[in-house]
mmCIF file of C-alpha atoms in Angstrom:
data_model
loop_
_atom_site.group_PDB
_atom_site.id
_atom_site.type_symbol
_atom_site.label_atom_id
_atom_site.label_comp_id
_atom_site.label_asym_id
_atom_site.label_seq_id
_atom_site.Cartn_x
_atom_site.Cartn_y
_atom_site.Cartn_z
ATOM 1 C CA UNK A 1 0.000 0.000 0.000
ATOM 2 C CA UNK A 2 1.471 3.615 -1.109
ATOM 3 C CA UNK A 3 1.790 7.225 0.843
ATOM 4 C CA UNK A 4 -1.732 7.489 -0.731
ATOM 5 C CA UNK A 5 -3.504 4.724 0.163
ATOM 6 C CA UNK A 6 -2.150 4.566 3.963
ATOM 7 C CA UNK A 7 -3.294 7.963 3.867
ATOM 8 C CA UNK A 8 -7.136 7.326 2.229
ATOM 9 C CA UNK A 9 -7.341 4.216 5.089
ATOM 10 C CA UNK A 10 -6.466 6.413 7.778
ATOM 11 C CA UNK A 11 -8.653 9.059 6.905
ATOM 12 C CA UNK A 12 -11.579 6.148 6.456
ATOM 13 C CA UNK A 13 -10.841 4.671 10.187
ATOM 14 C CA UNK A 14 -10.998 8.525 11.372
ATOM 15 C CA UNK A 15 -14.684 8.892 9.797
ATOM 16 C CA UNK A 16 -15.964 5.357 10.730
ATOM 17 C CA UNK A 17 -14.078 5.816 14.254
ATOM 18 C CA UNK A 18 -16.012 9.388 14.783
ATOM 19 C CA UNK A 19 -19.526 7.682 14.019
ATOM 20 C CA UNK A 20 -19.222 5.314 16.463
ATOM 21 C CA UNK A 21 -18.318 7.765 18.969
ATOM 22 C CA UNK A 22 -21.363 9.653 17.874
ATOM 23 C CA UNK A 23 -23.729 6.755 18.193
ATOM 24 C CA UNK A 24 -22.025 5.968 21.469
ATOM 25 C CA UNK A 25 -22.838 10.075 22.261
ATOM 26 C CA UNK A 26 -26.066 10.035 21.204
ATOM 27 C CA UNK A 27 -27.450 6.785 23.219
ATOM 28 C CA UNK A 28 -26.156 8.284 26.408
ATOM 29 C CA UNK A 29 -27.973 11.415 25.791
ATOM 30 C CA UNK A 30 -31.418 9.560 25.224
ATOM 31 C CA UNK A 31 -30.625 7.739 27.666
ATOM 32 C CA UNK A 32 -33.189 5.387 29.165
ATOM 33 C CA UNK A 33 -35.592 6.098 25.812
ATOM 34 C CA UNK A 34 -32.639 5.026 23.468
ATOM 35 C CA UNK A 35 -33.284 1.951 21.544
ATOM 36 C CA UNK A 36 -30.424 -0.414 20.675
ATOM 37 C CA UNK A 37 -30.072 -1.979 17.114
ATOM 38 C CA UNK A 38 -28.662 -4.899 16.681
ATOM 39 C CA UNK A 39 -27.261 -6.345 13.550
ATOM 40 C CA UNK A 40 -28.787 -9.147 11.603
ATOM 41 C CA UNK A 41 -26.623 -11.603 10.177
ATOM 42 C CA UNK A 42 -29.240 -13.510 8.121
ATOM 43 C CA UNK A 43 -28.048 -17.401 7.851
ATOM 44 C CA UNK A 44 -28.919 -19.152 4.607
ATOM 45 C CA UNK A 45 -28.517 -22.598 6.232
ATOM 46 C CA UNK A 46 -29.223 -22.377 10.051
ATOM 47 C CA UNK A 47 -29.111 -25.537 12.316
ATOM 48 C CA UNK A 48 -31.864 -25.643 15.289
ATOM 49 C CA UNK A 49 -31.916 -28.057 18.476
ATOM 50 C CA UNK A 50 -29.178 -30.364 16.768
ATOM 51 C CA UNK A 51 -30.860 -30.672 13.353
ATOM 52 C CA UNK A 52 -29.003 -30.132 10.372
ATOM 53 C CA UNK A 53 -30.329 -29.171 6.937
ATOM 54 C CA UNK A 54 -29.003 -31.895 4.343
ATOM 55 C CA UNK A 55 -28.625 -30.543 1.265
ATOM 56 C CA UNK A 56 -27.634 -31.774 -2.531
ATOM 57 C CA UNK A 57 -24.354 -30.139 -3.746
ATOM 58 C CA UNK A 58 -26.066 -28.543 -6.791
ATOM 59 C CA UNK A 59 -29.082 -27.370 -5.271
ATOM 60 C CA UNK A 60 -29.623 -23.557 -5.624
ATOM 61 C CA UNK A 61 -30.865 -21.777 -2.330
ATOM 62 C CA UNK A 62 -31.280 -18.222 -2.667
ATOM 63 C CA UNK A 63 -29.029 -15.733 -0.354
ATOM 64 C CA UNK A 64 -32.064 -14.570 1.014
ATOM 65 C CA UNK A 65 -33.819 -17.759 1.593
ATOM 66 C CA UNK A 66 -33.937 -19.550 4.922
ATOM 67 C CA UNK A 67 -33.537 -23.504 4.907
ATOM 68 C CA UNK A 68 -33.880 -24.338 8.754
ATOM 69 C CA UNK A 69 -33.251 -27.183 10.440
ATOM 70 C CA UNK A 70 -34.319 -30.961 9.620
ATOM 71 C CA UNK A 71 -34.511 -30.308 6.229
ATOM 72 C CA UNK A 72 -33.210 -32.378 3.139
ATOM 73 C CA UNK A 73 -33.224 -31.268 -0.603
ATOM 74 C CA UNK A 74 -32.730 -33.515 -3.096
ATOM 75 C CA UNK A 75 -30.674 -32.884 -6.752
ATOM 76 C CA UNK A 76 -31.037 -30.238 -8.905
ATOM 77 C CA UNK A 77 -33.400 -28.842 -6.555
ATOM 78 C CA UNK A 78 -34.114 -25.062 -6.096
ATOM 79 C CA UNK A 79 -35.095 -22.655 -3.183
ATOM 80 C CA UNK A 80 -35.739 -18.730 -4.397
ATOM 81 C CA UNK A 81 -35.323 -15.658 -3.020
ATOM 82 C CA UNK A 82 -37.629 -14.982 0.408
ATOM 83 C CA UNK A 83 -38.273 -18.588 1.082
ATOM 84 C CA UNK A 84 -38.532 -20.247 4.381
ATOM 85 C CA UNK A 85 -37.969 -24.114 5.161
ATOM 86 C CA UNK A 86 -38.127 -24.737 8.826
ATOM 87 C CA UNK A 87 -38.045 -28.006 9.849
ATOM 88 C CA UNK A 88 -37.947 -26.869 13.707
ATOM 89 C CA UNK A 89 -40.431 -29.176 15.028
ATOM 90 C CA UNK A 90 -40.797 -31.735 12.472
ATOM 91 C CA UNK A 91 -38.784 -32.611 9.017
ATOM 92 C CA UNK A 92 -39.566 -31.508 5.652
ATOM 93 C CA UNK A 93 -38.320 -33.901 2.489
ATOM 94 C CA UNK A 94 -37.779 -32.485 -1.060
ATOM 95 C CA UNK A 95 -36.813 -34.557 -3.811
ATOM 96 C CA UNK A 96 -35.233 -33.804 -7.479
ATOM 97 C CA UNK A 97 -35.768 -31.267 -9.709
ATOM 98 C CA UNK A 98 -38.423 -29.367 -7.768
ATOM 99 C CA UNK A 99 -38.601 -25.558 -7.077
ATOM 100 C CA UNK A 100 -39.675 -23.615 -4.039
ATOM 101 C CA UNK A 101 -40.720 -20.521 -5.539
ATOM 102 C CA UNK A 102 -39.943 -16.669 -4.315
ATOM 103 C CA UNK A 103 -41.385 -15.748 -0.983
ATOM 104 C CA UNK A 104 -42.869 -19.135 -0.342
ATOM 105 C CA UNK A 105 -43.073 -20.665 3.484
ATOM 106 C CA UNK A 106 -42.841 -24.255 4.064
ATOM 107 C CA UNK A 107 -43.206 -25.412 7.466
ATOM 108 C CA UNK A 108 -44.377 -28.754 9.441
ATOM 109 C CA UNK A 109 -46.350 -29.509 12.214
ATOM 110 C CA UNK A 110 -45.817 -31.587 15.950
ATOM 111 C CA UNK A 111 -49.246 -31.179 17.255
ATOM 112 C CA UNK A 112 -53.004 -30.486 15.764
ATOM 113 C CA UNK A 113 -56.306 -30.443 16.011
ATOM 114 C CA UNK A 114 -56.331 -34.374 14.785
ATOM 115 C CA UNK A 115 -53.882 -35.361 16.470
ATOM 116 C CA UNK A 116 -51.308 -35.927 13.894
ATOM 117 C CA UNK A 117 -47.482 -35.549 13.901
ATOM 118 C CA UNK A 118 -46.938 -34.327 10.647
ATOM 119 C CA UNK A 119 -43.805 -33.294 8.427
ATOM 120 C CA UNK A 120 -43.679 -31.694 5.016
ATOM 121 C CA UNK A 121 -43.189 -34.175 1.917
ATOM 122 C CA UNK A 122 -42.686 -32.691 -1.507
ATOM 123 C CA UNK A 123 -41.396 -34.981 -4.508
ATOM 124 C CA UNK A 124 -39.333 -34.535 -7.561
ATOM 125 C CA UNK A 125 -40.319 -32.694 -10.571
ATOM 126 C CA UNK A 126 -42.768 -30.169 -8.494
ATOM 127 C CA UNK A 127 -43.709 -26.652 -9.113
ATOM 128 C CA UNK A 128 -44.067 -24.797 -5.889
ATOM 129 C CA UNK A 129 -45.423 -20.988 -6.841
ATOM 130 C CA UNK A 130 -44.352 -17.564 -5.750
ATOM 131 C CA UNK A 131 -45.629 -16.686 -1.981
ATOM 132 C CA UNK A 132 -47.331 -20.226 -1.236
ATOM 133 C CA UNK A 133 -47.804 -21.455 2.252
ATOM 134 C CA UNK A 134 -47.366 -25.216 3.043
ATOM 135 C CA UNK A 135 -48.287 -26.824 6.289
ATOM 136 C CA UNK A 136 -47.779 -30.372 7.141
ATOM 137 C CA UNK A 137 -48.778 -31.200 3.863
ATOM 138 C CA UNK A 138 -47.617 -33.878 1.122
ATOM 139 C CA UNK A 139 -47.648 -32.774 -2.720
ATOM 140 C CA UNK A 140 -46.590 -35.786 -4.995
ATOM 141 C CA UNK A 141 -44.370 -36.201 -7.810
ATOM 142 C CA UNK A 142 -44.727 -33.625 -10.821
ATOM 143 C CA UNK A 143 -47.724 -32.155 -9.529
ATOM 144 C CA UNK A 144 -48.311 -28.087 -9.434
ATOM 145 C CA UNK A 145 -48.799 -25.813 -7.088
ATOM 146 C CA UNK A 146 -49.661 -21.855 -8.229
ATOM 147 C CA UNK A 147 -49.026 -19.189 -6.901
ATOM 148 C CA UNK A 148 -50.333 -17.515 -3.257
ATOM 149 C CA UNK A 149 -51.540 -21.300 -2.992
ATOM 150 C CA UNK A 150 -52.388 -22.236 1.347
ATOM 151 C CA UNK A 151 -52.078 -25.921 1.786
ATOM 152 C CA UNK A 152 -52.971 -26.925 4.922
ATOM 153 C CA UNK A 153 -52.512 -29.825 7.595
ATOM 154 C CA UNK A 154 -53.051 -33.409 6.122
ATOM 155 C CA UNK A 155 -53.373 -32.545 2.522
ATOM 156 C CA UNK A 156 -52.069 -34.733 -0.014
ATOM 157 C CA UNK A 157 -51.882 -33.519 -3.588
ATOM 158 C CA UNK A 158 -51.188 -36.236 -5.820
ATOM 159 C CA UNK A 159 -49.102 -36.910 -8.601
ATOM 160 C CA UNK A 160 -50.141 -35.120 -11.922
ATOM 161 C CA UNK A 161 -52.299 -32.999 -10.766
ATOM 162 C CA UNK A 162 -52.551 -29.093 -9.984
ATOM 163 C CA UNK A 163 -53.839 -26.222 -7.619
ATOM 164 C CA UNK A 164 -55.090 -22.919 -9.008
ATOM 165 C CA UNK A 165 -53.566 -19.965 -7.881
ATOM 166 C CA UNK A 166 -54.525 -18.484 -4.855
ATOM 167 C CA UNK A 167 -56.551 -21.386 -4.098
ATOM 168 C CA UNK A 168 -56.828 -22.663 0.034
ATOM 169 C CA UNK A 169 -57.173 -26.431 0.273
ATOM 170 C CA UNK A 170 -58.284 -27.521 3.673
ATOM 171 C CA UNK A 171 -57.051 -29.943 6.371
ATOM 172 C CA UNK A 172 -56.833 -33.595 5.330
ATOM 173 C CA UNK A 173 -58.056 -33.193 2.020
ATOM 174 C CA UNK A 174 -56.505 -35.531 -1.036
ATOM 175 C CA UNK A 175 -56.713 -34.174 -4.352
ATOM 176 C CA UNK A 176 -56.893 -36.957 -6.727
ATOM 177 C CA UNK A 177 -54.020 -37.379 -9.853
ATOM 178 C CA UNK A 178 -55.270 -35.605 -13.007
ATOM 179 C CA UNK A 179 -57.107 -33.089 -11.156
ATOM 180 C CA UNK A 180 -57.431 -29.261 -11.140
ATOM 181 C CA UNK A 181 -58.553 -27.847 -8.371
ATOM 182 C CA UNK A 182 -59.172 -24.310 -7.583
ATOM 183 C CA UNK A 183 -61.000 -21.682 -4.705
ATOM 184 C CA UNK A 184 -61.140 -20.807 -1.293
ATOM 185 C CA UNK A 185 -62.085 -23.553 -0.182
ATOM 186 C CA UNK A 186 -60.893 -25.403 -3.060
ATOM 187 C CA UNK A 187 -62.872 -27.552 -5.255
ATOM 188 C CA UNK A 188 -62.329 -30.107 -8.056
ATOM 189 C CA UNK A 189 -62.759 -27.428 -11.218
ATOM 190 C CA UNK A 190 -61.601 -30.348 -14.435
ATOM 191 C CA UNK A 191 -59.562 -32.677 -15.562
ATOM 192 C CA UNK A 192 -55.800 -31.841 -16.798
ATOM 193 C CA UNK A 193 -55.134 -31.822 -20.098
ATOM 194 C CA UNK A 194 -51.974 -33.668 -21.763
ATOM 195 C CA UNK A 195 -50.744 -30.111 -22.410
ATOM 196 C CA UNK A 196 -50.963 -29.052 -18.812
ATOM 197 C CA UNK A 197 -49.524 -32.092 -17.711
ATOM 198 C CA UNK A 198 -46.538 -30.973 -20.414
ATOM 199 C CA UNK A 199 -46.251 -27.887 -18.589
ATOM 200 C CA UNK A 200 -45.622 -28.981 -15.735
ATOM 201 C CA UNK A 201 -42.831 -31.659 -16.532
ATOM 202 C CA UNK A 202 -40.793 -28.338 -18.780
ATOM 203 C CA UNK A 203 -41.871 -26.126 -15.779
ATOM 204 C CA UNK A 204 -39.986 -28.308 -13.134
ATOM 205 C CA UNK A 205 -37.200 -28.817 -16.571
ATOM 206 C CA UNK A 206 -36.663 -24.805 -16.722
ATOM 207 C CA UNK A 207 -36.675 -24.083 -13.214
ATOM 208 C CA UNK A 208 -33.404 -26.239 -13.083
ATOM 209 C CA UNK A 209 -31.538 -24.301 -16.292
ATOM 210 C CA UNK A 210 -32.500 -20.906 -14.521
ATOM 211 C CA UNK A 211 -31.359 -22.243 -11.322
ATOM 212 C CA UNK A 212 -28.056 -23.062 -12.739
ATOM 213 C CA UNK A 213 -27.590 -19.243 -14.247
ATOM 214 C CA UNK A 214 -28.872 -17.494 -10.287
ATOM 215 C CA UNK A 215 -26.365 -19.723 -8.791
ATOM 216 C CA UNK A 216 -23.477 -18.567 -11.139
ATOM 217 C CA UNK A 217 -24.201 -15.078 -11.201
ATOM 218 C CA UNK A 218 -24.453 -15.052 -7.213
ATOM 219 C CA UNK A 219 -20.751 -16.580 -6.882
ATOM 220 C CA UNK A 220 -19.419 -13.795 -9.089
ATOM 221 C CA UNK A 221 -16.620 -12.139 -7.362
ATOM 222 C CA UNK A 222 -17.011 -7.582 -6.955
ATOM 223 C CA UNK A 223 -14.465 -8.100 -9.528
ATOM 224 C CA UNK A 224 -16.525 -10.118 -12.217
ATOM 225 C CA UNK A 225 -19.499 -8.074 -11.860
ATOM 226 C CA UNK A 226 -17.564 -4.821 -12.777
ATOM 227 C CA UNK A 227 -15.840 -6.472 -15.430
ATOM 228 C CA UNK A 228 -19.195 -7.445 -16.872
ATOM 229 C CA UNK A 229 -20.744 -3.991 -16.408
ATOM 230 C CA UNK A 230 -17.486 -2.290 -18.487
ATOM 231 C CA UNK A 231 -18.047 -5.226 -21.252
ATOM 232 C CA UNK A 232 -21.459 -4.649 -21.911
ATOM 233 C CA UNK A 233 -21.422 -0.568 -22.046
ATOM 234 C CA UNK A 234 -18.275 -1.517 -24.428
ATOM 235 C CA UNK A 235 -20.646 -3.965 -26.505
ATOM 236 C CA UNK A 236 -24.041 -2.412 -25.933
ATOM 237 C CA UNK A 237 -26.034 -3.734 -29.163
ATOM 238 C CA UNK A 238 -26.352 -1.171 -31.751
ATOM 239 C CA UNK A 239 -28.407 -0.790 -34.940
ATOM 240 C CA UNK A 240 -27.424 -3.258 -37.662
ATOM 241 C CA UNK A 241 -27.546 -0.432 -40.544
ATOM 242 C CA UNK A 242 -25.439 2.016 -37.878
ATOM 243 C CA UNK A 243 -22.740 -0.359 -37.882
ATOM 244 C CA UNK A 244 -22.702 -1.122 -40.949
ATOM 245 C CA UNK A 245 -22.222 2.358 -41.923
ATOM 246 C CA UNK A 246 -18.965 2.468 -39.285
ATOM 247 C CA UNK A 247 -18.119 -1.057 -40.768
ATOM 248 C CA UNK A 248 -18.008 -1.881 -37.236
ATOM 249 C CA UNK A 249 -18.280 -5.565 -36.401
ATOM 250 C CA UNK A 250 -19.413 -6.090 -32.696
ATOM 251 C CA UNK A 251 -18.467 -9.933 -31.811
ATOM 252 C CA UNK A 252 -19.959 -10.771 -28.251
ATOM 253 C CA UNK A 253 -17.124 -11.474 -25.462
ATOM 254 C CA UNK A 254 -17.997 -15.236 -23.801
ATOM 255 C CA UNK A 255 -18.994 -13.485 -20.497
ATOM 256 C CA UNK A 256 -21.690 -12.160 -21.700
ATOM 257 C CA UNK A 257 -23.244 -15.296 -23.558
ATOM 258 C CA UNK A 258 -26.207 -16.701 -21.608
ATOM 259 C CA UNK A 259 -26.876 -20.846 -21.669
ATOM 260 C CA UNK A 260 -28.544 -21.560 -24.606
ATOM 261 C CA UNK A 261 -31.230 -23.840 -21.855
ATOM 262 C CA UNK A 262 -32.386 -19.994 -20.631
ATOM 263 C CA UNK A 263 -32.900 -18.614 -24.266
ATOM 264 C CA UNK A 264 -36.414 -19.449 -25.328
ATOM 265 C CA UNK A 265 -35.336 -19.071 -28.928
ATOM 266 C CA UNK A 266 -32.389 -21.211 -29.173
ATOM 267 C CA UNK A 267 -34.482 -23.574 -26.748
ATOM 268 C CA UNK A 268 -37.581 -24.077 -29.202
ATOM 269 C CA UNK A 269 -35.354 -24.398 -32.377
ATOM 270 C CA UNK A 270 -33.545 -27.344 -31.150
ATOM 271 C CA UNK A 271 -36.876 -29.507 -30.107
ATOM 272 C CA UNK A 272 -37.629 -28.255 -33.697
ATOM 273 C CA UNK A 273 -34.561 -29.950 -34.977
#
C-alpha cells in the first residue's frame, strides 16, 4: 500500500471511528428512551436443536432464503429468493428437480387439532409458486402448485395434478391425480389436459436451467461483476444499418453469452430440430 492509500485508510478509520463515537454520544444522551439496534446476520442454512439441513451439492438456495433445520433437498433442486424451510419441530423432504418458488413458506407440524405428527413431503419434478404457504402437507411427484396457494394440515396432492392460484385447500383433504382444483375452499374445477400435464414436466425442466444461471451469477466475485458492467457498455447492441455504416463488427465477449437452456429461442429451435 502507497503514501496514498495509507493515507485514504487512515482518513476512512478517522470517519468510521467518529460515528461510532457519535452513536455511542447520542445513546447516552437519550438515555433510558434510546433503543439499541442490533445487527442481523441472516443465515442461509441455520441448524436448530441439533438438526441439520441436508442438502444436494447442486441445489440452488437463494441468499435470502432460509432452509432451517431438519430439512433435506434432493438434486437439482431449487429454493428462491424470500423462502422459508423450517423443519424446527418436524422434518420436511424435497426430492429432485423441484422448485420452491420466491417468498414461499414451508413449514411442518408436531401437534393439531387431529392429532397428527406431521412433516412436510414434496417430490421430484414439483412446481411450488411464488408466496405459497405449506403446512404439514404432502404434494406428490410432478404435480403443481400456483401461486399464493395455502395448503394446509393433512393434505395430499397427488401426482399429476394441480392447484389454481390463490386457491386454500383444507385440512386432510386428497386431491386426486389428473385433477385441477381451484378456490377458497378449493374444489375439483376439471380434468388436466396432456398439455398441462406438459407444462408442468418443462416447468420443473426450466426451473433447473434458470437455477443453474442465479447460482453462477451469485458466486461472481465484486471483480466479475464490474468487469461485466465495463463489457457490456463496451458492446451495448447497436443498430445493424449504424454499424454497418462504421463497418463496425461487434463480436460478443464469452462473459456475456447466456446458456442456450435460458434462451427461449435457441431452446424451441432445437426440439424443432
Amino acid at each position: 500500500m502507497g503514501t496514498l492509500g495509507r493515507a485514504i485508510y487512515t482518513v476512512g478509520n478517522w470517519i468510521r471511528g467518529t460515528g461510532q463515537a457519535m452513536d455511542r454520544l447520542g445513546s447516552t444522551i437519550q438515555g433510558g428512551l434510546r433503543v439499541d439496534e442490533q445487527l442481523s446476520r441472516h443465515r442461509t442454512i441455520m441448524n436448530i436443536f441439533e438438526k441439520e439441513p441436508r442438502i444436494y451439492k447442486d441445489v440452488f438456495v437463494a441468499p435470502s432464503a432460509a432452509v432451517i433445520g431438519d430439512v433435506e433437498i434432493g438434486h437439482g433442486s431449487s429454493i428462491w429468493y424470500g423462502s422459508i424451510l423450517r423443519g424446527d419441530v418436524n422434518s420436511i423432504r424435497i426430492g429432485a428437480g423441484t422448485n420452491i418458488q420466491d417468498n414461499s413458506l414451508v413449514h411442518v407440524s408436531k401437534a393439531n387439532i387431529s392429532g397428527k405428527v406431521l412433516p412436510t413431503i414434496i417430490g421430484n419434478s414439483v412446481t411450488i409458486g411464488h408466496s405459497a404457504v405449506l403446512h404439514a402437507c404432502t404434494v406428490e411427484d410432478e404435480a403443481f402448485v400456483g401461486m399464493g396457494v395455502t395448503l394446509l394440515d393433512g393434505v395430499v396432492v397427488e401426482k399429476h395434478s394441480m392447484v389454481g392460484a390463490g386457491s386454500l385447500v383444507k385440512q386432510n383433504t386428497r386431491i386426486p391425480s389428473g385433477e385441477v382444483w381451484v378456490g377458497n375452499p378449493a374444489k375439483f374445477l376439471r380434468k388436466l389436459t396432456e398439455e398441462e400435464m406438459a407444462f408442468i414436466a418443462q416447468s420443473a425442466t426450466n426451473y433447473i436451467n434458470l437455477a443453474q444461471v442465479h447460482a453462477a451469477e451469485n458466486a461472481k466475485t465484486f471483480d466479475e461483476i464490474e468487469l461485466e458492467k465495463m463489457l457490456r457498455k463496451k458492446f451495448a447492441h447497436k443498430d445493424e444499418e449504424y454499424d454497418s455504416m462504421l463497418g463496425v463488427v461487434r463480436e460478443i465477449p464469452p462473459e456475456l453469452i447466456l446458456p442456450d437452456n435460458i434462451l427461449p429461442n435457441k431452446a424451441q429451435k432445437a426440439v424443432a430440430h
